[in-house]
PDB file of C-alpha atoms and ligand atoms in Angstrom:
ATOM      1  CA  MET A  38      59.161  11.335  38.192  1.00 40.00           C
ATOM      2  CA  LEU A  39      57.088  14.394  37.439  1.00 48.00           C
ATOM      3  CA  ASN A  40      53.369  14.644  37.345  1.00 55.00           C
ATOM      4  CA  PRO A  41      51.996  14.895  33.833  1.00 62.00           C
ATOM      5  CA  THR A  42      51.633  18.527  32.826  1.00 66.00           C
ATOM      6  CA  ASP A  43      47.978  19.194  32.207  1.00 69.00           C
ATOM      7  CA  GLU A  44      47.494  20.211  28.596  1.00 70.00           C
ATOM      8  CA  ARG A  45      44.908  22.759  29.750  1.00 73.00           C
ATOM      9  CA  VAL A  46      47.851  24.950  30.810  1.00 83.00           C
ATOM     10  CA  ILE A  47      48.769  25.392  27.122  1.00 89.00           C
ATOM     11  CA  PRO A  48      47.334  28.747  25.950  1.00 92.00           C
ATOM     12  CA  THR A  49      44.824  28.287  23.119  1.00 93.00           C
ATOM     13  CA  LYS A  50      46.870  30.660  20.910  1.00 95.00           C
ATOM     14  CA  ASP A  51      49.671  28.037  20.971  1.00 95.00           C
ATOM     15  CA  ILE A  52      47.435  25.168  19.807  1.00 95.00           C
ATOM     16  CA  ARG A  53      46.581  24.826  16.126  1.00 97.00           C
ATOM     17  CA  THR A  54      44.739  22.348  13.950  1.00 96.00           C
ATOM     18  CA  HIS A  55      46.903  20.788  11.266  1.00 95.00           C
ATOM     19  CA  GLU A  56      45.776  17.969   8.943  1.00 93.00           C
ATOM     20  CA  ASN A  57      42.728  17.325  11.161  1.00 93.00           C
ATOM     21  CA  HIS A  58      44.569  16.981  14.457  1.00 94.00           C
ATOM     22  CA  GLN A  59      45.791  19.329  17.155  1.00 94.00           C
ATOM     23  CA  GLN A  60      49.384  20.452  17.470  1.00 96.00           C
ATOM     24  CA  ILE A  61      51.095  22.294  20.296  1.00 96.00           C
ATOM     25  CA  LEU A  62      53.752  24.969  19.858  1.00 97.00           C
ATOM     26  CA  ALA A  63      56.869  23.184  21.152  1.00 96.00           C
ATOM     27  CA  SER A  64      58.525  26.266  22.667  1.00 96.00           C
ATOM     28  CA  THR A  65      55.447  26.807  24.863  1.00 95.00           C
ATOM     29  CA  VAL A  66      55.958  23.367  26.416  1.00 93.00           C
ATOM     30  CA  LEU A  67      59.573  24.341  27.157  1.00 93.00           C
ATOM     31  CA  ASP A  68      58.476  27.643  28.747  1.00 92.00           C
ATOM     32  CA  ILE A  69      55.924  25.897  30.974  1.00 90.00           C
ATOM     33  CA  LEU A  70      58.394  23.180  31.994  1.00 87.00           C
ATOM     34  CA  TYR A  71      61.038  25.745  32.838  1.00 87.00           C
ATOM     35  CA  LYS A  72      58.672  27.793  34.952  1.00 86.00           C
ATOM     36  CA  GLU A  73      56.756  25.027  36.684  1.00 80.00           C
ATOM     37  CA  GLU A  74      58.717  21.787  36.690  1.00 75.00           C
ATOM     38  CA  LYS A  75      62.477  22.251  36.612  1.00 74.00           C
ATOM     39  CA  PRO A  76      64.062  21.787  40.030  1.00 74.00           C
ATOM     40  CA  ALA A  77      67.211  23.855  40.582  1.00 79.00           C
ATOM     41  CA  ASN A  78      69.500  20.824  40.813  1.00 82.00           C
ATOM     42  CA  THR A  79      68.304  19.127  37.616  1.00 84.00           C
ATOM     43  CA  LEU A  80      70.995  18.375  35.039  1.00 86.00           C
ATOM     44  CA  ALA A  81      68.485  18.056  32.197  1.00 89.00           C
ATOM     45  CA  LEU A  82      64.733  17.651  31.845  1.00 91.00           C
ATOM     46  CA  MET A  83      63.054  15.891  28.915  1.00 92.00           C
ATOM     47  CA  ALA A  84      59.277  15.922  28.570  1.00 92.00           C
ATOM     48  CA  ILE A  85      57.518  13.263  26.509  1.00 93.00           C
ATOM     49  CA  THR A  86      54.162  14.047  24.932  1.00 92.00           C
ATOM     50  CA  GLU A  87      51.638  12.100  22.886  1.00 90.00           C
ATOM     51  CA  LYS A  88      50.626  15.352  21.203  1.00 92.00           C
ATOM     52  CA  ASP A  89      52.031  16.438  17.871  1.00 94.00           C
ATOM     53  CA  LEU A  90      54.391  19.428  18.064  1.00 96.00           C
ATOM     54  CA  PHE A  91      55.206  22.300  15.715  1.00 97.00           C
ATOM     55  CA  PRO A  92      58.180  24.668  16.059  1.00 96.00           C
ATOM     56  CA  SER A  93      56.780  27.726  14.246  1.00 95.00           C
ATOM     57  CA  GLU A  94      53.901  28.717  11.948  1.00 94.00           C
ATOM     58  CA  ASN A  95      55.576  27.756   8.662  1.00 95.00           C
ATOM     59  CA  TRP A  96      56.678  24.260   9.749  1.00 95.00           C
ATOM     60  CA  ASN A  97      54.447  21.174   9.502  1.00 94.00           C
ATOM     61  CA  TYR A  98      55.735  19.425  12.620  1.00 94.00           C
ATOM     62  CA  VAL A  99      58.795  18.660  14.719  1.00 94.00           C
ATOM     63  CA  PHE A 100      59.748  15.426  16.539  1.00 93.00           C
ATOM     64  CA  GLY A 101      61.298  17.331  19.423  1.00 93.00           C
ATOM     65  CA  LEU A 102      62.784  20.605  20.594  1.00 94.00           C
ATOM     66  CA  ALA A 103      65.355  21.511  23.237  1.00 94.00           C
ATOM     67  CA  SER A 104      66.747  24.681  24.739  1.00 91.00           C
ATOM     68  CA  TYR A 105      70.508  25.089  24.360  1.00 86.00           C
ATOM     69  CA  THR A 106      70.648  27.237  27.488  1.00 87.00           C
ATOM     70  CA  LYS A 107      67.988  25.955  29.900  1.00 89.00           C
ATOM     71  CA  ARG A 108      68.661  22.207  29.463  1.00 90.00           C
ATOM     72  CA  ILE A 109      65.029  21.491  28.930  1.00 92.00           C
ATOM     73  CA  GLY A 110      63.416  19.623  26.059  1.00 94.00           C
ATOM     74  CA  VAL A 111      60.310  17.921  24.731  1.00 95.00           C
ATOM     75  CA  SER A 112      59.873  14.914  22.433  1.00 95.00           C
ATOM     76  CA  SER A 113      56.629  13.775  20.857  1.00 94.00           C
ATOM     77  CA  ILE A 114      55.632  10.165  20.169  1.00 92.00           C
ATOM     78  CA  TYR A 115      52.794  11.302  17.889  1.00 92.00           C
ATOM     79  CA  ARG A 116      54.594  10.444  14.640  1.00 93.00           C
ATOM     80  CA  LEU A 117      56.792   7.592  15.903  1.00 93.00           C
ATOM     81  CA  GLN A 118      54.469   4.637  15.448  1.00 86.00           C
ATOM     82  CA  ASN A 119      53.569   3.565  11.940  1.00 78.00           C
ATOM     83  CA  SER A 120      49.991   2.845  12.997  1.00 79.00           C
ATOM     84  CA  LYS A 121      48.156   2.694  16.338  1.00 80.00           C
ATOM     85  CA  LEU A 122      50.664   1.876  19.096  1.00 79.00           C
ATOM     86  CA  ASP A 123      50.484  -1.820  20.054  1.00 85.00           C
ATOM     87  CA  SER A 124      52.787  -4.627  21.205  1.00 86.00           C
ATOM     88  CA  LEU A 125      53.993  -5.213  17.632  1.00 85.00           C
ATOM     89  CA  ASN A 126      55.313  -1.714  16.955  1.00 87.00           C
ATOM     90  CA  PHE A 127      56.105  -0.742  20.556  1.00 90.00           C
ATOM     91  CA  ASP A 128      59.838  -1.583  20.314  1.00 92.00           C
ATOM     92  CA  LEU A 129      60.295   0.394  17.104  1.00 92.00           C
ATOM     93  CA  CYS A 130      58.432   3.361  18.609  1.00 93.00           C
ATOM     94  CA  LEU A 131      60.546   3.177  21.784  1.00 94.00           C
ATOM     95  CA  LYS A 132      63.790   2.990  19.765  1.00 95.00           C
ATOM     96  CA  ARG A 133      62.759   6.126  17.836  1.00 95.00           C
ATOM     97  CA  LEU A 134      61.764   7.921  21.042  1.00 95.00           C
ATOM     98  CA  ILE A 135      65.145   7.117  22.648  1.00 95.00           C
ATOM     99  CA  ASN A 136      66.932   8.309  19.502  1.00 95.00           C
ATOM    100  CA  ILE A 137      65.015  11.583  19.266  1.00 95.00           C
ATOM    101  CA  SER A 138      65.229  12.260  23.007  1.00 94.00           C
ATOM    102  CA  SER A 139      68.994  11.505  23.027  1.00 95.00           C
ATOM    103  CA  HIS A 140      69.418  13.947  20.120  1.00 95.00           C
ATOM    104  CA  GLU A 141      67.492  16.662  21.965  1.00 92.00           C
ATOM    105  CA  ILE A 142      69.437  16.030  25.195  1.00 93.00           C
ATOM    106  CA  GLY A 143      72.618  16.496  23.113  1.00 93.00           C
ATOM    107  CA  HIS A 144      71.292  19.956  22.155  1.00 92.00           C
ATOM    108  CA  MET A 145      70.724  20.685  25.857  1.00 90.00           C
ATOM    109  CA  PHE A 146      74.483  20.283  26.265  1.00 89.00           C
ATOM    110  CA  LYS A 147      75.048  22.831  23.498  1.00 87.00           C
ATOM    111  CA  MET A 148      75.839  20.221  20.834  1.00 92.00           C
ATOM    112  CA  LYS A 149      74.939  21.215  17.300  1.00 93.00           C
ATOM    113  CA  HIS A 150      74.065  18.900  14.408  1.00 95.00           C
ATOM    114  CA  CYS A 151      76.896  16.538  13.529  1.00 96.00           C
ATOM    115  CA  ILE A 152      77.879  16.488   9.869  1.00 94.00           C
ATOM    116  CA  THR A 153      81.099  14.527  10.114  1.00 86.00           C
ATOM    117  CA  ALA A 154      79.987  11.007  11.061  1.00 89.00           C
ATOM    118  CA  HIS A 155      77.170   8.507  11.595  1.00 94.00           C
ATOM    119  CA  CYS A 156      75.911   9.938  14.877  1.00 97.00           C
ATOM    120  CA  VAL A 157      72.781  10.509  16.985  1.00 97.00           C
ATOM    121  CA  MET A 158      73.458  14.255  16.561  1.00 96.00           C
ATOM    122  CA  ASN A 159      72.887  14.095  12.776  1.00 95.00           C
ATOM    123  CA  GLY A 160      69.859  16.164  11.793  1.00 91.00           C
ATOM    124  CA  SER A 161      66.756  14.154  10.825  1.00 87.00           C
ATOM    125  CA  ASN A 162      64.227  15.166   8.196  1.00 86.00           C
ATOM    126  CA  GLY A 163      61.918  12.240   8.769  1.00 88.00           C
ATOM    127  CA  LEU A 164      61.493   8.798  10.280  1.00 91.00           C
ATOM    128  CA  HIS A 165      63.491   7.145   7.484  1.00 91.00           C
ATOM    129  CA  GLU A 166      66.511   9.180   8.655  1.00 92.00           C
ATOM    130  CA  THR A 167      65.742   8.584  12.340  1.00 92.00           C
ATOM    131  CA  ASP A 168      65.628   4.825  11.680  1.00 93.00           C
ATOM    132  CA  LEU A 169      69.111   4.972  10.129  1.00 93.00           C
ATOM    133  CA  SER A 170      70.531   7.007  13.000  1.00 94.00           C
ATOM    134  CA  PRO A 171      72.530   5.154  15.673  1.00 95.00           C
ATOM    135  CA  ASN A 172      71.487   5.664  19.307  1.00 93.00           C
ATOM    136  CA  ARG A 173      74.950   6.910  20.180  1.00 94.00           C
ATOM    137  CA  LEU A 174      77.369   9.779  19.686  1.00 95.00           C
ATOM    138  CA  CYS A 175      80.258   9.533  17.244  1.00 96.00           C
ATOM    139  CA  SER A 176      83.732   9.760  18.784  1.00 94.00           C
ATOM    140  CA  GLU A 177      84.050  13.478  17.911  1.00 95.00           C
ATOM    141  CA  CYS A 178      80.735  14.407  19.592  1.00 95.00           C
ATOM    142  CA  GLN A 179      81.602  12.196  22.559  1.00 93.00           C
ATOM    143  CA  LYS A 180      84.778  14.240  22.946  1.00 92.00           C
ATOM    144  CA  LYS A 181      82.792  17.509  22.770  1.00 91.00           C
ATOM    145  CA  LEU A 182      80.441  16.241  25.496  1.00 91.00           C
ATOM    146  CA  GLN A 183      83.413  15.117  27.561  1.00 91.00           C
ATOM    147  CA  LEU A 184      84.955  18.597  27.305  1.00 88.00           C
ATOM    148  CA  ALA A 185      81.635  20.298  28.141  1.00 84.00           C
ATOM    149  CA  ARG A 186      80.872  18.085  31.137  1.00 84.00           C
ATOM    150  CA  GLY A 187      84.383  17.210  32.244  1.00 85.00           C
ATOM    151  CA  PHE A 188      83.831  13.478  32.781  1.00 79.00           C
ATOM    152  CA  ASP A 189      86.317  10.679  32.414  1.00 78.00           C
ATOM    153  CA  LEU A 190      85.626   8.536  29.333  1.00 71.00           C
ATOM    154  CA  GLN A 191      87.482   5.607  30.911  1.00 75.00           C
ATOM    155  CA  LYS A 192      85.547   5.693  34.194  1.00 71.00           C
ATOM    156  CA  ASP A 193      82.075   7.077  33.397  1.00 61.00           C
TER     157      ASP A 193
HETATM  158 ZN1   ZN B1551      68.546  18.732  16.224  1.00 95.12          ZN
HETATM  159 ZN1   ZN B1552      78.755  13.293  15.931  1.00 95.12          ZN
END
């Protein structure tokens, strides 16, 4: 368990105001995590933030971002609850967070967007698509992960 990264370490040039709230440049979070938090023996590192993220100037927002090479990622819960987070929408928010984080972790293992099947590696253009996405890999992506990591599908 890592200590929360203090948002004061985010340079002000990487914070913008969008639709009356603050957003953080997602790649900056990855850079800070890589420099300050990732232990050498870590397989993958996923940060969770309550702040809204954006990937670049001309995008409105992004649910998450991962590095294909550094095995580091960040997911935001900012847009995952339909209203203020409470006991009624907690499960739905958690299901979305698991889905988005699983997708980003797939990217950390060099997996691209899946276009062949109903799969957690499908791209998502909004919560309606995230809600339709299964929290698992299709058999083809599972095979790719197996090849990349060299694990035994029967045993692991
Ligand atoms: Zn993706
Ligand atoms: Zn797939």
